[in-house]
PDB file of C-alpha atoms in Angstrom:
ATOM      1  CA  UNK A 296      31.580 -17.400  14.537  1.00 52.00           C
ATOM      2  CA  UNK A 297      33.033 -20.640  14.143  1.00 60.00           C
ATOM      3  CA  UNK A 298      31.572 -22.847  11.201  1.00 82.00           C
ATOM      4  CA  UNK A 299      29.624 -19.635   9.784  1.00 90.00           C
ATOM      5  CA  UNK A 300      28.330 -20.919   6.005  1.00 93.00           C
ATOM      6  CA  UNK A 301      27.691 -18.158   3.189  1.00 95.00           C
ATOM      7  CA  UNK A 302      25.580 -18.482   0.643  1.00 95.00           C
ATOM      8  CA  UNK A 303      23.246 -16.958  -2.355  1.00 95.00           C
ATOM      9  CA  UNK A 304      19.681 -16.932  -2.054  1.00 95.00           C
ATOM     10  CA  UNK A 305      17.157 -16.160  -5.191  1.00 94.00           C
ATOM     11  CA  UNK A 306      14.171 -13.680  -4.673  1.00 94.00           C
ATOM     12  CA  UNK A 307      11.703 -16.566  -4.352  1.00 95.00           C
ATOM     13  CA  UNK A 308      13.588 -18.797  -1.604  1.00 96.00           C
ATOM     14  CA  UNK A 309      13.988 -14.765   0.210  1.00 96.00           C
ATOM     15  CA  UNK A 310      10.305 -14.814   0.021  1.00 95.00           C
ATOM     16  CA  UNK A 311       9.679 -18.600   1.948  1.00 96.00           C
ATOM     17  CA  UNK A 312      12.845 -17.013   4.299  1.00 96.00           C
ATOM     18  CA  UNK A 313      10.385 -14.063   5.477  1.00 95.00           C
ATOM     19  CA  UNK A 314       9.443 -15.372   9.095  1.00 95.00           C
ATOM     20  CA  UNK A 315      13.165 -16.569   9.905  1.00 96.00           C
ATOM     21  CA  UNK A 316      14.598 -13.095   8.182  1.00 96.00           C
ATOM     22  CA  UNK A 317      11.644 -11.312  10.107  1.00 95.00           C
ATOM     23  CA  UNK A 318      12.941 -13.186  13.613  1.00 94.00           C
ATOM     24  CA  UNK A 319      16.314 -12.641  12.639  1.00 93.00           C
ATOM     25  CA  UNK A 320      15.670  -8.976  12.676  1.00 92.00           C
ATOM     26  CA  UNK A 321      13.734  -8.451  16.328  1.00 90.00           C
ATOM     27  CA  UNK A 322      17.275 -10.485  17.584  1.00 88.00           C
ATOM     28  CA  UNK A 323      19.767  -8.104  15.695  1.00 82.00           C
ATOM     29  CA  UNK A 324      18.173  -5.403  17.555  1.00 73.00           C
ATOM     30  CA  UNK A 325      20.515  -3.926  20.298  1.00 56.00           C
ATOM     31  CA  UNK A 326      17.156  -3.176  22.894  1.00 50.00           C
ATOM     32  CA  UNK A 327      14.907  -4.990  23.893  1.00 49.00           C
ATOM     33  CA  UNK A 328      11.850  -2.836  23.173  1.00 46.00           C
ATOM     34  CA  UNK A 329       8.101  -3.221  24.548  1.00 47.00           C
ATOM     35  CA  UNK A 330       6.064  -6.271  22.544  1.00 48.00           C
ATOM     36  CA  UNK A 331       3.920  -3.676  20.939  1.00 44.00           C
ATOM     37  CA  UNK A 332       7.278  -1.572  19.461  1.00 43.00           C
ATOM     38  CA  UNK A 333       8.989  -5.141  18.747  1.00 47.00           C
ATOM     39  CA  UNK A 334       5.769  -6.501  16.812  1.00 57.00           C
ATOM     40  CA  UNK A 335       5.179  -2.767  14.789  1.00 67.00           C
ATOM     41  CA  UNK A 336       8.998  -3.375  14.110  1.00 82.00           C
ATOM     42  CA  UNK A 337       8.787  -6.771  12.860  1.00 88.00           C
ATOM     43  CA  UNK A 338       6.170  -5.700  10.641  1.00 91.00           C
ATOM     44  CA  UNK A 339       7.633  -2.864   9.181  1.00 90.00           C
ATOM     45  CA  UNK A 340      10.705  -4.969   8.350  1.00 92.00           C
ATOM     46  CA  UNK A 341       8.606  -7.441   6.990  1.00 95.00           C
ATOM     47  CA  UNK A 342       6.921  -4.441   4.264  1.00 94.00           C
ATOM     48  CA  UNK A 343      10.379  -3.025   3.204  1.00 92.00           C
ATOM     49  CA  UNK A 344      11.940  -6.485   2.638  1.00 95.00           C
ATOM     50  CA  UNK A 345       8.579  -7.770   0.435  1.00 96.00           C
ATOM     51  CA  UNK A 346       9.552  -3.665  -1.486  1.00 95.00           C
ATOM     52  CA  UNK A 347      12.862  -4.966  -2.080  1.00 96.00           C
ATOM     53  CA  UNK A 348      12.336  -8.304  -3.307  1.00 96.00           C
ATOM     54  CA  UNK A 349      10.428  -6.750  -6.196  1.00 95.00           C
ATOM     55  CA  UNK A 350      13.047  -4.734  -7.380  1.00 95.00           C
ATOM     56  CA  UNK A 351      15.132  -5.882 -10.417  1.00 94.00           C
ATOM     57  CA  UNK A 352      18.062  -7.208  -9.827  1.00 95.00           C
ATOM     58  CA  UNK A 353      17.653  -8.145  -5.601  1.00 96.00           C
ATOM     59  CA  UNK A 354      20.048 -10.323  -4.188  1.00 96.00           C
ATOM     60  CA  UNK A 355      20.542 -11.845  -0.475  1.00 97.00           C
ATOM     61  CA  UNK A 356      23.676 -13.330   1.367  1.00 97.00           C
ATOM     62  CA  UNK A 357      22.867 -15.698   4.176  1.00 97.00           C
ATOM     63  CA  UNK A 358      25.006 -16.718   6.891  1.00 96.00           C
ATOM     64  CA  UNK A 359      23.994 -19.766   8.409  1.00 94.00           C
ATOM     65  CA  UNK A 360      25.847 -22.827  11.228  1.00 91.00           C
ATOM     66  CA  UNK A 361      22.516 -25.013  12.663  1.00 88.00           C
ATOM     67  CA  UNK A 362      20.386 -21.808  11.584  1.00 90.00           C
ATOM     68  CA  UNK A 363      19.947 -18.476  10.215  1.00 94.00           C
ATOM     69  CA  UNK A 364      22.661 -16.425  12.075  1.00 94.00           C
ATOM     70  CA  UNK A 365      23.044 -13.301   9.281  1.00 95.00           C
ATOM     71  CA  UNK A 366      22.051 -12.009   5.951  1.00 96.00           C
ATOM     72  CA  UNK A 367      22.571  -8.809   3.849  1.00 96.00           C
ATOM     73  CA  UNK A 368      20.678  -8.126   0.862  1.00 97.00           C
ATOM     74  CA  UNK A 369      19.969  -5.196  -1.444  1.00 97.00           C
ATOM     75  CA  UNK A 370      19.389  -3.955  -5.446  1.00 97.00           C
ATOM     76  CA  UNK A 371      21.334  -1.983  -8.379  1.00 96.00           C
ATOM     77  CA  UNK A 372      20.180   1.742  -8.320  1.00 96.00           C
ATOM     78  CA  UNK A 373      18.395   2.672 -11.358  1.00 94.00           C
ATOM     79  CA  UNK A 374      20.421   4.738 -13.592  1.00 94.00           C
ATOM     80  CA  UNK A 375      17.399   7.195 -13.613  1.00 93.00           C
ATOM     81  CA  UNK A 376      19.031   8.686 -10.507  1.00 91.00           C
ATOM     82  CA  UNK A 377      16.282   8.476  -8.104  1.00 93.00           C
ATOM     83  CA  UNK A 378      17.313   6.383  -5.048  1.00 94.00           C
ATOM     84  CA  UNK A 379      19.016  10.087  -4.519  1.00 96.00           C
ATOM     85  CA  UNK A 380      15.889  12.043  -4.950  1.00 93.00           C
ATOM     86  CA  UNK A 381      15.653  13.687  -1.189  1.00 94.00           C
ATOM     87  CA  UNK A 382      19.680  14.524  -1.084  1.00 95.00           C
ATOM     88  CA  UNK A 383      20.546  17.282   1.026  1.00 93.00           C
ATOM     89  CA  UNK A 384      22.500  19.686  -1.607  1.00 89.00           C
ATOM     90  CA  UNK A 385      24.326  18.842  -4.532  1.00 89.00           C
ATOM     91  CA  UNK A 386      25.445  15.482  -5.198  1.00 91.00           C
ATOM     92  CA  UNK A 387      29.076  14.725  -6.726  1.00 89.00           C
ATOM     93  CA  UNK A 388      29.727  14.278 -10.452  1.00 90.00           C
ATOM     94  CA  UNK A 389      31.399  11.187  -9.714  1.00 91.00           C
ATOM     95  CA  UNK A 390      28.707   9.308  -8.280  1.00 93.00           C
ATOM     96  CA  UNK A 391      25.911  10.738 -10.547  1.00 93.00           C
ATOM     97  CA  UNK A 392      28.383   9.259 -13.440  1.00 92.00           C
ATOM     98  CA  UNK A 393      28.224   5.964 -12.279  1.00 93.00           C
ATOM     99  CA  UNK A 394      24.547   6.088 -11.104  1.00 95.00           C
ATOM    100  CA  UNK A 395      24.232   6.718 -14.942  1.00 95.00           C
ATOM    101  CA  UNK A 396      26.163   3.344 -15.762  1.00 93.00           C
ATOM    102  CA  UNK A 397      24.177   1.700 -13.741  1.00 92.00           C
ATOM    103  CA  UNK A 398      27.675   1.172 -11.455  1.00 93.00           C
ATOM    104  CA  UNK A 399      25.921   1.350  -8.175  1.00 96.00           C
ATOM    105  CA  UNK A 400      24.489  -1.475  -5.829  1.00 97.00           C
ATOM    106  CA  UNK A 401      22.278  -0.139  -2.929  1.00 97.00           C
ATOM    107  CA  UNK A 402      22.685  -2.499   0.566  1.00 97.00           C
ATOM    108  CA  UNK A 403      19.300  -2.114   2.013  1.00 95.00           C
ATOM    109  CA  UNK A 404      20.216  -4.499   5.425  1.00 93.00           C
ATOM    110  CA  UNK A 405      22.783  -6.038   7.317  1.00 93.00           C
ATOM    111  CA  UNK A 406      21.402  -8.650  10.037  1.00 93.00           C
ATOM    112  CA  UNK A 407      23.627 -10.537  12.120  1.00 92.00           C
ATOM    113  CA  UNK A 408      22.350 -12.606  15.102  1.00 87.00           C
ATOM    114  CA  UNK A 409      24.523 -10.818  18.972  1.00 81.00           C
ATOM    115  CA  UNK A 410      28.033 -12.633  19.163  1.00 69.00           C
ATOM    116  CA  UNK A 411      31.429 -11.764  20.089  1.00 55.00           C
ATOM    117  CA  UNK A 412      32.228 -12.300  16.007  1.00 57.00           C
ATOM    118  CA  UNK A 413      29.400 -10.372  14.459  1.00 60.00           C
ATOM    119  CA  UNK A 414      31.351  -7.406  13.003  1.00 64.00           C
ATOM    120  CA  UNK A 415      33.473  -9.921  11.328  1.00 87.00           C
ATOM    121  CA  UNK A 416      30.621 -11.478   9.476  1.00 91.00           C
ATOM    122  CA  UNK A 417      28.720  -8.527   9.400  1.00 90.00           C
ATOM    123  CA  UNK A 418      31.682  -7.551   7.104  1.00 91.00           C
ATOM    124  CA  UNK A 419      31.865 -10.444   5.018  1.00 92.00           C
ATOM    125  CA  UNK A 420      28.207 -10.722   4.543  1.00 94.00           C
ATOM    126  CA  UNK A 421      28.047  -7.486   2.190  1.00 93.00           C
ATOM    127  CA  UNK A 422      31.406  -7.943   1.051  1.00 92.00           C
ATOM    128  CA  UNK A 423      29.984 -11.157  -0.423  1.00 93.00           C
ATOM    129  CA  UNK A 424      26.788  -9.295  -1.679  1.00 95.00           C
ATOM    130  CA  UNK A 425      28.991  -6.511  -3.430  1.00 93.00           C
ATOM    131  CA  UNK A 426      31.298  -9.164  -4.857  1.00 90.00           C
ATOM    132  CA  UNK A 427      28.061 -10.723  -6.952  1.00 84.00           C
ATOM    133  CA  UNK A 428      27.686  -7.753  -9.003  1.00 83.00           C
ATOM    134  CA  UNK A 429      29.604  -5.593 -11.588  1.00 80.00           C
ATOM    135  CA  UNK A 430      29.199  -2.741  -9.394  1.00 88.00           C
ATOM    136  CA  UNK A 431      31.568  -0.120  -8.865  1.00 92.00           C
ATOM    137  CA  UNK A 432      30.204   1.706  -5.777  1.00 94.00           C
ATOM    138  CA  UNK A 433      28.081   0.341  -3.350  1.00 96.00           C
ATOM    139  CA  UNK A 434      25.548   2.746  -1.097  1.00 97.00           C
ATOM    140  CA  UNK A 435      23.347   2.318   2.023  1.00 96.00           C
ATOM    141  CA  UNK A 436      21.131   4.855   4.467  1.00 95.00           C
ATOM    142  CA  UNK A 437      21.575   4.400   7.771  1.00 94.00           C
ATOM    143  CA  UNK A 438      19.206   6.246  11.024  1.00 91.00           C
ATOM    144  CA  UNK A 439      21.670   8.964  12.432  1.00 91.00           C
ATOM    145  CA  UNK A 440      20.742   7.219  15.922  1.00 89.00           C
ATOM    146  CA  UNK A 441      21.676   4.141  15.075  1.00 87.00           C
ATOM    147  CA  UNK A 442      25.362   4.606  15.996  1.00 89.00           C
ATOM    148  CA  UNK A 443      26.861   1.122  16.067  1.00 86.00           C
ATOM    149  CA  UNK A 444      25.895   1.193  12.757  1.00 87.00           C
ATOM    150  CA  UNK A 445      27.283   4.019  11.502  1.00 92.00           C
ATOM    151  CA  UNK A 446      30.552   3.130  13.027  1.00 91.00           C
ATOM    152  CA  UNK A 447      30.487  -0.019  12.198  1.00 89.00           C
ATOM    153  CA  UNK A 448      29.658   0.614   8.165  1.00 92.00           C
ATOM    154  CA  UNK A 449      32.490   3.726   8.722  1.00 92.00           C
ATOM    155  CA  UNK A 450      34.924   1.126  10.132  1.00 91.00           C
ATOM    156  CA  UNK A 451      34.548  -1.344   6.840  1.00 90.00           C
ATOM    157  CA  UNK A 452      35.763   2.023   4.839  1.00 90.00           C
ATOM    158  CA  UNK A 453      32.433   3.399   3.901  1.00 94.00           C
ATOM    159  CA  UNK A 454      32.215   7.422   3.324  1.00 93.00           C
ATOM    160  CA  UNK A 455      29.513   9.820   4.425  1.00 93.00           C
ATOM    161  CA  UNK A 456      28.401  11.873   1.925  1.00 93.00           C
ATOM    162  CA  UNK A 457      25.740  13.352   3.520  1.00 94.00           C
ATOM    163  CA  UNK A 458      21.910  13.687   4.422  1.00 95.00           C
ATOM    164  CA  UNK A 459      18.730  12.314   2.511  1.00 96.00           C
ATOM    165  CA  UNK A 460      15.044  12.830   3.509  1.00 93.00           C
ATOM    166  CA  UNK A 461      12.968   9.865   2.054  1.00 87.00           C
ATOM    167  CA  UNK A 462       8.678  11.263   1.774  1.00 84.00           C
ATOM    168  CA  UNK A 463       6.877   9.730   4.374  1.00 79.00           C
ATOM    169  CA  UNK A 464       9.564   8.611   6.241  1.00 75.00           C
ATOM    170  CA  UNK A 465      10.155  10.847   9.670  1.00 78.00           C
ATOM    171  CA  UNK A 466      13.783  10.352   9.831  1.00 82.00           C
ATOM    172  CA  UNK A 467      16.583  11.545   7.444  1.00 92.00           C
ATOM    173  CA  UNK A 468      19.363   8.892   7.124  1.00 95.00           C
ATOM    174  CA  UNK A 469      23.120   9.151   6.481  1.00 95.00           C
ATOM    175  CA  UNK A 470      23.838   8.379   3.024  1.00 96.00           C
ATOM    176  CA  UNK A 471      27.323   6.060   2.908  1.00 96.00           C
ATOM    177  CA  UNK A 472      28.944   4.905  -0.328  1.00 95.00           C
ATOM    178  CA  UNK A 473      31.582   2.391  -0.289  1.00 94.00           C
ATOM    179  CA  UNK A 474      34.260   2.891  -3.712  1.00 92.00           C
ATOM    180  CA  UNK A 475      34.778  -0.620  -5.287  1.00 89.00           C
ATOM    181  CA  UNK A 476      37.847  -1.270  -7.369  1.00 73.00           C
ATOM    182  CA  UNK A 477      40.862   1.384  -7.561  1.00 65.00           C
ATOM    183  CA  UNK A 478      39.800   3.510 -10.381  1.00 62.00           C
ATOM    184  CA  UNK A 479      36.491   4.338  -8.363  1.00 62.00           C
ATOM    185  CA  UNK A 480      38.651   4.808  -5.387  1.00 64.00           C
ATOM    186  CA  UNK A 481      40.599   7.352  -7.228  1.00 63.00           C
ATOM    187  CA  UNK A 482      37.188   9.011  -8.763  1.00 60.00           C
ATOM    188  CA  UNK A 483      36.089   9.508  -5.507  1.00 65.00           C
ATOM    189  CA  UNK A 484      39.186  10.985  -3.760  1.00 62.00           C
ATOM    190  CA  UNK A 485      38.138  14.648  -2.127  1.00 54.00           C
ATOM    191  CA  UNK A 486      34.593  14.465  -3.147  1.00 51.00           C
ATOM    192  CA  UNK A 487      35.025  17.859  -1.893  1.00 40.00           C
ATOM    193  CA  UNK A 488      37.035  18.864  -4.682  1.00 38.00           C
ATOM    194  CA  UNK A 489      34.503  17.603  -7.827  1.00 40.00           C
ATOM    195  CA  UNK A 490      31.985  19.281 -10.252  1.00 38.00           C
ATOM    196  CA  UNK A 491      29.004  19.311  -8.338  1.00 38.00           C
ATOM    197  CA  UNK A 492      25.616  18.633  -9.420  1.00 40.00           C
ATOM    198  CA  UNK A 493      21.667  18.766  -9.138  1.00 40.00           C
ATOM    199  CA  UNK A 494      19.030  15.777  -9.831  1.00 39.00           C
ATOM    200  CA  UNK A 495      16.321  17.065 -11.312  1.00 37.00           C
ATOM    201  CA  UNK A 496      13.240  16.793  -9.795  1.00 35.00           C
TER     202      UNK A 496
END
């Protein structure tokens, strides 16, 4: 996407950006759905973003040429441990250690406007998000059915690492953690193979 511009946006310009984010969304979506699904979309998208601008420590990436093309956004996870309340089974040591550090960055979106390039700055918008913070893992959820997603976060080196049912939500996401920097590459090699662990709660 030729003359794509990145750049860091505060909570409060995020906020005045909710109508353009909010359009941004209904394009990024692959179908085309009825105006009553699209609107009930836009809506919902417009309650989770106002929940994450709240949170400590929110940041946003926006890509931008004569417009809004893409953004990515997302918080740290609270070293309380419960963005993984809902985890299917145990979770590994490795990542409940850094949870604890307060090492972890969760990437609650990815938007990027249909174009040839979009996986490419799909890419570089949370790489650019990640890069703004001392984090040493980054997570997202993603729907199960969304699978250009899924293969799109898998393709950019992210790791499943299971199931997580969030209350009141009807659909139970793939959790994906991406390792950031060697020595949490090397921490998280065969997660298979780690002490495994409960939250409590």
């Amino acid at each position: 996407m030729a003359g794509v511009r990145l750049r860091r946006v505060n909570r409060w310009l995020a906020e005045d950006m909710r109508q353009d984010l909010a359009d941004l969304y209904t394009a990024s979506c692959e179908t085309e759905p009825e105006e009553e699904y699209r609107s009930r979309g836009r809506e919902d998208f417009l309650s989770r973003l106002a929940g994450d601008i709240r949170r400590p420590g929110f940041a946003m990436v926006i890509a931008e040429t004569d417009g809004l093309v893409g953004c990515a956004f997302g918080f740290p996870v609270r070293g309380d441990g419960s963005w993984w309340h809902g985890f299917d089974g145990a979770l590994p040591r490795s990542i409940e250690q850094l949870t604890e550090s307060d090492s972890v960055f969760a990437v609650t979106n990815v938007l990027v406007r249909p174009h040839p390039q979009d996986d490419d700055l799909a890419c570089r918008l949370q790489e650019r998000l990640l890069a703004g913070h001392q984090a040493s893992l980054g997570t997202t959820l993603v729907d199960p059915a969304d699978r250009p997603a899924l293969d799109a976060f898998r393709s950019w080196g992210w790791q499943d690492i299971g199931e997580i049912w969030r209350p009141g939500l009807p659909t139970v996401f793939r959790v994906l953690v991406l390792p950031l920097g060697e020595r949490t590459v090397e921490r998280l090699e065969g997660l298979g193979h780690h002490a495994w662990t409960r939250w409590p709660g």
